[in-house]
Structures are given as C-alpha cells and as structure tokens.
Amino acid sequence: MSEGADAKPVEALNEAEAAAELARLSEEISRHDMLYHQKDAPQVSDAEYDRARRRNAAIESRFPALIRADSPSARLGAAPASGFAKIRHSVPMLSLGNAFNADDVHRFYARIRRMLELDEGSPLEMVGEPKIDGLSITARYESQRFVQGATRGDGQVGEDVTSNIKTVKDIPKVLPTHAPQVLEVRGEIYMSKPDFAALNRRRFEEGEAPFANPRNASAGSVRQLVPLVTAERRLQFFAYSCGKVEGGNIGTTHWAFLDRLRDWGFMTNPLAQLCRSPDEVLALYDRIAGERGTLPYDIDGVVYKVNRFDYQERLGFVSRAPRWAIAHKFPAEQAETVLNDIIIQVGRTGTLTPVAHLTPVTVGGVVVSRATLHNEDEIKRKDVRIGDTVIIQRAGDVIPQVVEAVKAKRPKGAKPFRFPAK
Ligand code: IVH
C-alpha cells in the first residue's frame, strides 16, 4: 500500500483529508482484493493489507458521516473472475477479524464475556487451530455423496470448481451413512512446501513462471479449467467449519464437530487444541509460532473459536466476520539490506519480472539475496532505486518481497529505475 497521507495519524486528519483518505483507501483495497482473489497475485503482504483496512475503519469510526457507499468495510474480497459458473453460498463464507498481540486477544475475550454476560467464574472455552495459508472452499454433500465444490469468491458468490475439487484426495467423495443428509464442509485447500518446491522446479525446467508461494499455487491449481492439471498438483485439505447442515447432527461444540469431521473421513489439523483461558490460548500461539518453520505447510497465524455452538449463535456476526472467532496473526518477518541491482527475468510466455539482487541478509532464519519487485508499476509506485537500502519481508511466502525503500538512506545521485523498453 502506498504511503502518502498514510503518514498522518487518523486523529490529526481534518474532514477534507479524511474524505480523500477514504477515497484512496477504497480504491487501493479494491485493487488489492482484485489482485488477491482474481489474479492470485497479491502485491502487498497481509500485514500491509490489514493495516490499510484498519486505517480505513479507524477513519470511518471518527468520521461516520464520510463512510462511502463503496466502503471496503462493507465488502469482502472481490467478485469472482469468469471461466467458472457462479454459485451462491447457502450460508455466506465469511472472513475473520484480526488480533496482532496479546492485548487484542484479551480484548476479544473481554468483549465475548461481556456480550454473553458471563461472570468471572464461568468457563469460556476456545479452540485454537493454525490459520492455514491456502484457499478456502466449501464441499457440499447430499445423501452422503460429494455433489459440489465452490471457492469463497466474494463470500456470497463463489466459483463452481466441483470437477477440480473431486481430484483432491483429502476430500472424501462418499461419507458414512450416519453423516447428515445435507452437509457443507468448509476448510482450506493447501499445497505442502515440498510439493510446491517440486512444482516450481518443474515449471522452471519447462520455462514457465514460478508461483510466488504455495497459497498462489493452490489457488491457481483449483482455478484450473482442466481438472487433469489440478489432479497433478497434489492438493491437500484441512476441514474446519461447516455451512448448511440438514438431517443430521454436528454436535454442540466446535471441538466435538472436529471429532465428527475425522469420523466422516476428513483431515483436521493435528495442532488444534481446546483452551480454557486466554493464557492457554496464548501459550498455544507461542507453541505453534515456534513450530511454524518445521511444519510442511504455510500458516499465517492461529485462529481462536468459541467452543460452544450456542454461544457462537448468540454472538453472531458483524459485517464481514463472526464475533466468536479471531485470527491471531504472526508478524511478517522483515529485514533491512541494500539493493545492488535489478535484473529483469523473462518468462517463457514473455512476462517480465524484475528481481532485486540484494546484499545477503537473514530473514526469519533464511538467507535472502533475491526478492521480487513484482512488476514495473510496483517499482514506480514504491520508487525503489538501485543503491537504496530496502526493507524486505517474508510473510508466509517463499519468495521474499521488497516492501519499501528507506528514503532517508538513499545515496546521492540514485536514479529512478528505467524498465527496459525491449
Ligand atoms: S474459520 C466463519 N479456521 O482464514 C469463520 N478459517 O481470514 C470461518 N482460514 O476465510 C473461518 N485457516 O479462508 C477458519 N483454521 C481456520 C482457518 C481459516 C485458514 C482462512 C479462511 C478464512 C480466512 C479468514
């Protein structure tokens, strides 16, 4: 997200500046939604995106009269791209609010206790489970048979990817006879890190552009028009929630529901844990954060969910997220280094990707000497110049990104980068 008026704290904005900021943020957020949801090619980290959304929300709460008709707070993701039939979700597929530190988590607990009018002594159980950095989908079963698979899309309308989902081995095609008559299981499709590396190696050998990270690779694989290609991609699936359920029982708690999912043949995440206090939840966060690097798949945080379904129902939803769940995000791993050169990589199809050549630096335990600058617009927008000191980041991504140039450290005479005309 570009900085600009961003530098100014929300409290210091006057009304005209606030209106201009809301217009700018609406435009930027929808651009990034489109890049993320339709092109599977995000240009900013989740942290930057979340910062923009929070800034937008903060300005809206200070200037409610300025809330725009196209406010990003009221929309979720981008409408689906063409190529697949559209499916309206029977129950919307929502997003999650974020927590970035222990204070946010304590506030989340306090709000829930207040809304449920629980006194101090009464227990409030949460299930904590990794937030899988993949593609969320819904799988519908009728009479215990898989009948339809859809992507989240904008949360209301997704894409019909039934034929592709059928090729995912973790998604059972038939459920035991005691499973509900109608059941929509939701969860995350992901690609393991080794499968991702092997896929990119193959693509490299075949002269195709590599995927930036496993998330993009899984999204790209599910949204393939040829199911055979999806089948070759070895996608995996963790189940973690449901949509419509009829003629059957999913239990009275999330923890019991996870048990049933396993009984019906789904994979659930083995790190999920039932927690009885904010301290237990935060200890789980630390443990999962510690294991993050050794897990064979990408995660970008830990999700906490109120265990009891009757509590979940009473808490309900606000615009785009349930009040009974929150995603406690991991901080993006960043480091500062020097940009020594920008080399243009040419893909087989002629796509040009500028690659930053850096003085090697360790970010989150990995030595990084190259980072992507995505494309020409991105270099212009960030005004990154050869010789600059830059902030680089690894955030759930395997390919590190250049976040920004540290303008204060810019060497005299550094010139704007000129993208080759040929
Ligand atoms: S629960 C109504 N649990 O994160 C709540 N979501 O940022 C449904 N995600 O749209 C979401 N791992 O795609 C839930 N263990 C998990 C998750 C998870 C990844 C994704 C999901 C959701 C997004 C929200």
Coordinates of C-alpha atoms in Angstrom, one line a residue, residues 31-385:
R31 CA -7.3 -3.1 -6.3
H32 CA -5.5 -5.4 -3.9
D33 CA -8.7 -7.5 -3.4
M34 CA -8.8 -8.0 -7.2
L35 CA -5.1 -9.0 -7.4
Y36 CA -5.5 -11.4 -4.5
H37 CA -8.9 -13.0 -5.4
Q38 CA -9.0 -12.9 -9.1
K39 CA -5.4 -12.9 -10.3
D40 CA -3.9 -15.0 -7.4
A41 CA -1.1 -12.4 -7.5
P42 CA -1.1 -10.2 -4.4
Q43 CA 1.3 -7.3 -4.5
V44 CA 1.3 -6.5 -0.8
S45 CA 1.7 -8.5 2.4
D46 CA -1.2 -9.5 4.5
A47 CA 0.2 -7.1 7.2
E48 CA 0.2 -4.1 4.8
Y49 CA -3.3 -5.0 3.6
D50 CA -4.7 -5.3 7.1
R51 CA -3.0 -2.0 8.1
A52 CA -4.9 -0.3 5.2
R53 CA -8.2 -1.9 6.3
R54 CA -7.7 -0.9 9.9
R55 CA -6.8 2.6 8.9
N56 CA -9.9 2.8 6.8
A57 CA -12.1 1.5 9.7
A58 CA -10.4 4.0 12.1
I59 CA -11.2 6.9 9.8
E60 CA -14.7 5.7 9.4
S61 CA -15.3 5.5 13.1
R62 CA -14.0 9.0 13.6
F63 CA -15.9 10.4 10.6
P64 CA -19.1 8.3 10.3
A65 CA -20.7 10.9 8.0
L66 CA -17.9 10.3 5.5
I67 CA -18.5 6.5 5.1
R68 CA -18.6 5.8 1.4
A69 CA -21.2 3.7 -0.4
D70 CA -18.3 1.6 -1.7
S71 CA -16.6 1.3 1.7
P72 CA -14.2 -1.6 1.9
S73 CA -15.6 -2.4 5.4
A74 CA -18.9 -3.5 3.8
R75 CA -17.4 -5.6 1.1
L76 CA -15.4 -8.8 1.3
G77 CA -12.9 -9.9 -1.3
A78 CA -13.6 -9.4 -5.0
A79 CA -16.3 -10.7 -7.2
P80 CA -15.2 -14.0 -8.9
A81 CA -13.4 -13.9 -12.2
S82 CA -15.1 -15.5 -15.2
G83 CA -14.5 -19.0 -16.6
F84 CA -16.4 -20.9 -13.9
A85 CA -20.1 -21.0 -13.2
K86 CA -21.2 -18.9 -10.2
I87 CA -22.6 -20.5 -7.0
R88 CA -24.4 -18.5 -4.4
H89 CA -23.4 -19.9 -1.0
S90 CA -26.4 -21.0 1.1
V91 CA -24.6 -19.6 4.2
P92 CA -22.1 -16.8 3.4
M93 CA -18.4 -17.7 3.7
L94 CA -17.1 -15.0 6.0
S95 CA -13.7 -13.7 6.9
L96 CA -12.1 -13.2 10.3
G97 CA -11.2 -10.2 12.4
N98 CA -7.5 -10.0 13.3
A99 CA -5.6 -9.8 16.6
F100 CA -1.9 -8.7 16.4
N101 CA -0.9 -9.0 20.0
A102 CA -1.8 -10.4 23.5
D103 CA -3.8 -7.2 24.3
D104 CA -6.0 -7.7 21.3
V105 CA -6.6 -11.3 22.4
H106 CA -7.6 -10.2 25.9
R107 CA -9.9 -7.6 24.5
F108 CA -11.5 -10.3 22.3
Y109 CA -12.1 -12.4 25.4
A110 CA -13.5 -9.5 27.4
R111 CA -15.9 -8.5 24.7
I112 CA -17.3 -12.0 24.4
R113 CA -17.7 -12.4 28.2
R114 CA -19.5 -9.0 28.3
M115 CA -21.8 -9.9 25.4
L116 CA -22.6 -13.3 26.9
E117 CA -22.9 -11.8 30.4
L118 CA -20.6 -14.5 31.8
D119 CA -19.4 -13.8 35.3
E120 CA -15.7 -14.2 36.2
G121 CA -16.1 -17.8 37.5
S122 CA -17.8 -19.3 34.5
P123 CA -15.7 -21.0 31.9
L124 CA -15.2 -19.8 28.3
E125 CA -13.6 -22.5 26.2
M126 CA -11.9 -21.7 22.9
V127 CA -10.5 -24.0 20.3
G128 CA -7.2 -22.7 18.9
E129 CA -6.0 -24.0 15.5
P130 CA -3.5 -22.9 12.9
K131 CA -4.6 -20.5 10.3
I132 CA -3.8 -22.3 7.1
D133 CA -2.5 -20.0 4.3
G134 CA -4.4 -21.6 1.4
L135 CA -7.6 -21.3 -0.4
S136 CA -10.9 -21.6 1.4
I137 CA -13.5 -23.8 -0.3
T138 CA -16.8 -25.4 0.6
A139 CA -17.7 -29.0 -0.3
R140 CA -21.4 -30.0 -0.4
Y141 CA -22.7 -33.5 0.3
E142 CA -26.2 -34.7 -0.4
S143 CA -27.2 -38.2 0.8
Q144 CA -23.6 -38.7 1.8
R145 CA -22.2 -38.1 -1.7
F146 CA -20.0 -35.2 -2.8
V147 CA -22.0 -33.1 -5.2
Q148 CA -20.5 -29.7 -5.4
G149 CA -17.3 -27.7 -4.6
A150 CA -17.0 -24.0 -4.6
T151 CA -14.4 -21.3 -3.9
R152 CA -15.2 -18.5 -1.4
G153 CA -15.3 -15.7 -4.1
D154 CA -16.7 -12.6 -2.5
G155 CA -18.1 -14.6 0.4
Q156 CA -21.6 -14.6 -1.1
V157 CA -21.0 -15.9 -4.5
G158 CA -18.1 -18.3 -5.4
E159 CA -17.0 -20.3 -8.4
D160 CA -18.1 -23.8 -9.1
V161 CA -14.9 -25.9 -9.0
T162 CA -16.6 -29.3 -8.5
S163 CA -14.6 -31.2 -11.1
N164 CA -11.3 -29.8 -9.7
I165 CA -12.2 -30.4 -6.0
K166 CA -13.0 -34.0 -6.9
T167 CA -9.4 -34.6 -7.6
V168 CA -8.3 -33.7 -4.1
K169 CA -7.7 -36.9 -2.2
D170 CA -8.3 -35.4 1.3
I171 CA -11.9 -34.6 0.3
P172 CA -14.0 -37.7 0.7
K173 CA -16.3 -38.5 -2.2
V174 CA -18.7 -40.6 -0.1
L175 CA -19.4 -40.1 3.6
P176 CA -20.6 -42.8 6.1
T177 CA -24.3 -43.4 6.2
H178 CA -24.6 -41.8 9.7
A179 CA -23.4 -38.4 8.3
P180 CA -26.0 -35.7 7.8
Q181 CA -28.4 -35.8 4.8
V182 CA -27.1 -32.4 3.6
L183 CA -23.7 -31.3 4.8
E184 CA -21.4 -28.5 3.6
V185 CA -17.9 -28.8 4.9
R186 CA -15.6 -25.8 4.7
G187 CA -11.9 -25.7 5.0
E188 CA -8.6 -24.8 3.4
I189 CA -7.0 -26.3 0.3
Y190 CA -3.3 -26.1 0.5
M191 CA -0.1 -27.3 -1.1
S192 CA 2.7 -28.7 1.0
K193 CA 6.0 -26.9 0.9
P194 CA 7.8 -29.9 -0.7
D195 CA 5.1 -30.3 -3.4
F196 CA 5.3 -26.6 -4.0
A197 CA 9.1 -26.7 -4.5
A198 CA 8.8 -29.7 -6.8
L199 CA 6.1 -27.9 -8.9
N200 CA 8.2 -24.8 -9.2
R201 CA 11.2 -26.8 -10.2
R202 CA 9.2 -28.5 -12.9
R203 CA 7.8 -25.1 -14.1
F204 CA 11.3 -23.7 -14.2
E205 CA 12.5 -26.6 -16.3
E206 CA 9.6 -26.1 -18.7
G207 CA 10.2 -22.4 -18.9
E208 CA 7.1 -21.4 -17.1
A209 CA 6.9 -18.6 -14.5
P210 CA 7.1 -20.0 -10.9
F211 CA 4.3 -19.4 -8.4
A212 CA 5.2 -16.9 -5.7
N213 CA 4.2 -19.1 -2.8
P214 CA 2.2 -22.3 -2.0
R215 CA -1.0 -20.3 -1.5
N216 CA -0.9 -18.9 -5.0
A217 CA 0.0 -22.3 -6.3
S218 CA -3.0 -23.9 -4.7
A219 CA -5.4 -21.1 -5.7
G220 CA -4.0 -21.3 -9.3
S221 CA -4.4 -25.1 -9.3
V222 CA -8.0 -25.1 -8.0
R223 CA -9.0 -22.5 -10.6
Q224 CA -7.7 -24.5 -13.5
L225 CA -10.1 -25.0 -16.3
V226 CA -8.6 -28.5 -16.9
P227 CA -9.2 -30.8 -13.9
L228 CA -6.4 -33.1 -15.0
V229 CA -4.0 -30.3 -14.3
T230 CA -5.5 -29.9 -10.8
A231 CA -5.1 -33.6 -10.2
E232 CA -1.4 -33.5 -10.9
R233 CA -0.9 -30.8 -8.3
R234 CA -1.3 -32.9 -5.1
L235 CA -3.5 -30.5 -3.2
Q236 CA -4.4 -31.2 0.4
F237 CA -7.3 -30.1 2.6
F238 CA -8.0 -29.3 6.3
A239 CA -11.6 -29.1 7.3
Y240 CA -12.5 -26.5 10.0
S241 CA -16.1 -25.4 9.7
C242 CA -19.5 -26.0 8.0
G243 CA -22.2 -24.3 6.0
K244 CA -25.6 -25.7 5.7
V245 CA -26.4 -28.9 7.7
E246 CA -29.8 -30.8 7.4
G247 CA -30.9 -34.1 8.6
G248 CA -28.1 -34.8 10.9
N249 CA -26.1 -33.7 13.8
I250 CA -22.7 -32.0 14.1
G251 CA -22.5 -31.9 17.9
T252 CA -22.8 -28.9 20.2
T253 CA -19.2 -27.7 20.3
H254 CA -16.5 -27.0 17.7
W255 CA -14.3 -29.5 19.5
A256 CA -16.9 -32.3 19.1
F257 CA -17.5 -31.2 15.5
L258 CA -13.8 -31.7 14.7
D259 CA -14.2 -35.2 16.0
R260 CA -17.1 -35.9 13.7
L261 CA -15.3 -34.5 10.7
R262 CA -12.5 -37.0 11.3
D263 CA -15.1 -39.8 11.8
W264 CA -16.6 -38.8 8.4
G265 CA -13.2 -39.1 6.8
F266 CA -11.9 -35.5 6.7
M267 CA -8.5 -34.3 7.8
T268 CA -8.5 -31.8 10.7
N269 CA -5.4 -30.0 11.8
P270 CA -3.5 -32.1 14.4
L271 CA -2.3 -28.9 16.3
A272 CA -5.8 -27.9 17.2
Q273 CA -6.3 -27.6 20.9
L274 CA -9.1 -27.0 23.4
C275 CA -8.1 -24.0 25.6
R276 CA -9.7 -22.9 28.9
S277 CA -8.2 -19.4 29.4
P278 CA -6.5 -16.6 27.5
D279 CA -3.2 -17.8 29.0
E280 CA -3.7 -21.2 27.5
V281 CA -4.6 -19.7 24.1
L282 CA -1.5 -17.5 24.1
A283 CA 0.7 -20.5 25.1
L284 CA -0.7 -22.4 22.2
Y285 CA 0.0 -19.4 19.9
D286 CA 3.7 -19.4 21.1
R287 CA 3.9 -23.2 20.6
I288 CA 2.5 -23.1 17.1
A289 CA 4.6 -20.0 16.2
G290 CA 7.7 -22.0 17.4
E291 CA 6.8 -24.9 15.2
R292 CA 5.8 -22.9 12.2
G293 CA 9.1 -23.2 10.4
T294 CA 9.1 -27.0 10.7
L295 CA 5.5 -27.6 9.5
P296 CA 5.2 -28.9 6.0
Y297 CA 2.7 -26.3 5.0
D298 CA 2.3 -22.5 5.4
I299 CA 0.3 -21.0 8.2
D300 CA 0.0 -17.2 8.9
G301 CA -1.5 -17.2 12.4
V302 CA -3.7 -19.1 14.9
V303 CA -7.5 -18.9 14.8
Y304 CA -9.4 -18.9 18.1
K305 CA -13.0 -20.0 18.1
V306 CA -15.6 -20.0 20.9
N307 CA -16.1 -23.7 21.5
R308 CA -19.9 -23.8 22.3
F309 CA -22.1 -23.5 19.3
D310 CA -24.9 -22.0 21.4
Y311 CA -22.5 -19.2 22.4
Q312 CA -21.5 -18.8 18.8
E313 CA -25.1 -18.3 17.8
R314 CA -25.7 -15.7 20.5
L315 CA -22.6 -13.8 19.5
G316 CA -23.4 -13.7 15.8
F317 CA -21.7 -11.7 13.1
V318 CA -20.6 -8.1 12.3
S319 CA -20.4 -7.1 8.6
R320 CA -17.7 -9.4 7.4
A321 CA -16.7 -11.6 10.4
P322 CA -18.1 -13.7 13.2
R323 CA -17.8 -12.2 16.7
W324 CA -17.0 -15.6 18.1
A325 CA -13.7 -16.1 16.3
I326 CA -10.5 -14.2 15.6
A327 CA -7.2 -14.7 13.7
H328 CA -4.1 -14.0 15.8
K329 CA -1.7 -13.2 13.0
F330 CA 2.1 -13.9 13.0
P331 CA 4.2 -10.8 12.4
A332 CA 5.8 -10.7 9.0
E333 CA 9.5 -11.3 9.1
Q334 CA 11.4 -8.3 7.9
A335 CA 15.0 -7.1 7.5
E336 CA 16.9 -4.2 6.0
T337 CA 19.5 -4.7 3.3
V338 CA 21.0 -3.0 0.2
L339 CA 19.5 -3.3 -3.3
N340 CA 22.6 -3.8 -5.5
D341 CA 20.8 -4.4 -8.8
I342 CA 17.5 -5.0 -10.5
I343 CA 17.6 -7.9 -13.1
I344 CA 14.7 -8.5 -15.4
Q345 CA 13.7 -12.1 -15.6
V346 CA 11.9 -13.2 -18.8
G347 CA 9.3 -16.0 -18.6
R348 CA 8.7 -18.3 -21.5
T349 CA 5.5 -16.5 -22.3
G350 CA 7.4 -13.2 -22.4
T351 CA 6.3 -12.0 -18.9
L352 CA 9.0 -9.7 -17.4
T353 CA 9.6 -10.0 -13.7
P354 CA 12.0 -7.6 -12.1
V355 CA 14.1 -9.3 -9.4
A356 CA 16.0 -7.4 -6.7
H357 CA 19.6 -8.6 -6.1
L358 CA 20.4 -7.8 -2.5
T359 CA 23.3 -7.9 -0.1
P360 CA 22.6 -11.3 1.6
V361 CA 20.7 -10.9 4.9
T362 CA 19.0 -13.4 7.3
V363 CA 15.2 -13.1 7.5
G364 CA 13.4 -15.5 9.7
G365 CA 16.2 -18.0 9.7
V366 CA 16.7 -18.0 5.9
V367 CA 19.5 -16.1 4.0
V368 CA 17.9 -14.0 1.4
S369 CA 19.8 -12.5 -1.6
R370 CA 17.0 -12.0 -4.0
A371 CA 13.5 -10.7 -3.8
T372 CA 10.7 -10.0 -6.2
L373 CA 9.7 -6.5 -7.2
H374 CA 6.6 -7.9 -9.0
N375 CA 6.4 -5.6 -12.0
E376 CA 7.2 -2.2 -13.5
D377 CA 4.2 -0.4 -11.8
E378 CA 5.3 -1.7 -8.4
I379 CA 8.9 -0.3 -8.8
K380 CA 7.4 3.1 -9.8
R381 CA 4.9 3.1 -7.0
K382 CA 7.4 2.2 -4.4
D383 CA 10.1 4.4 -6.1
V384 CA 12.8 1.8 -5.4
R385 CA 16.2 2.6 -6.8

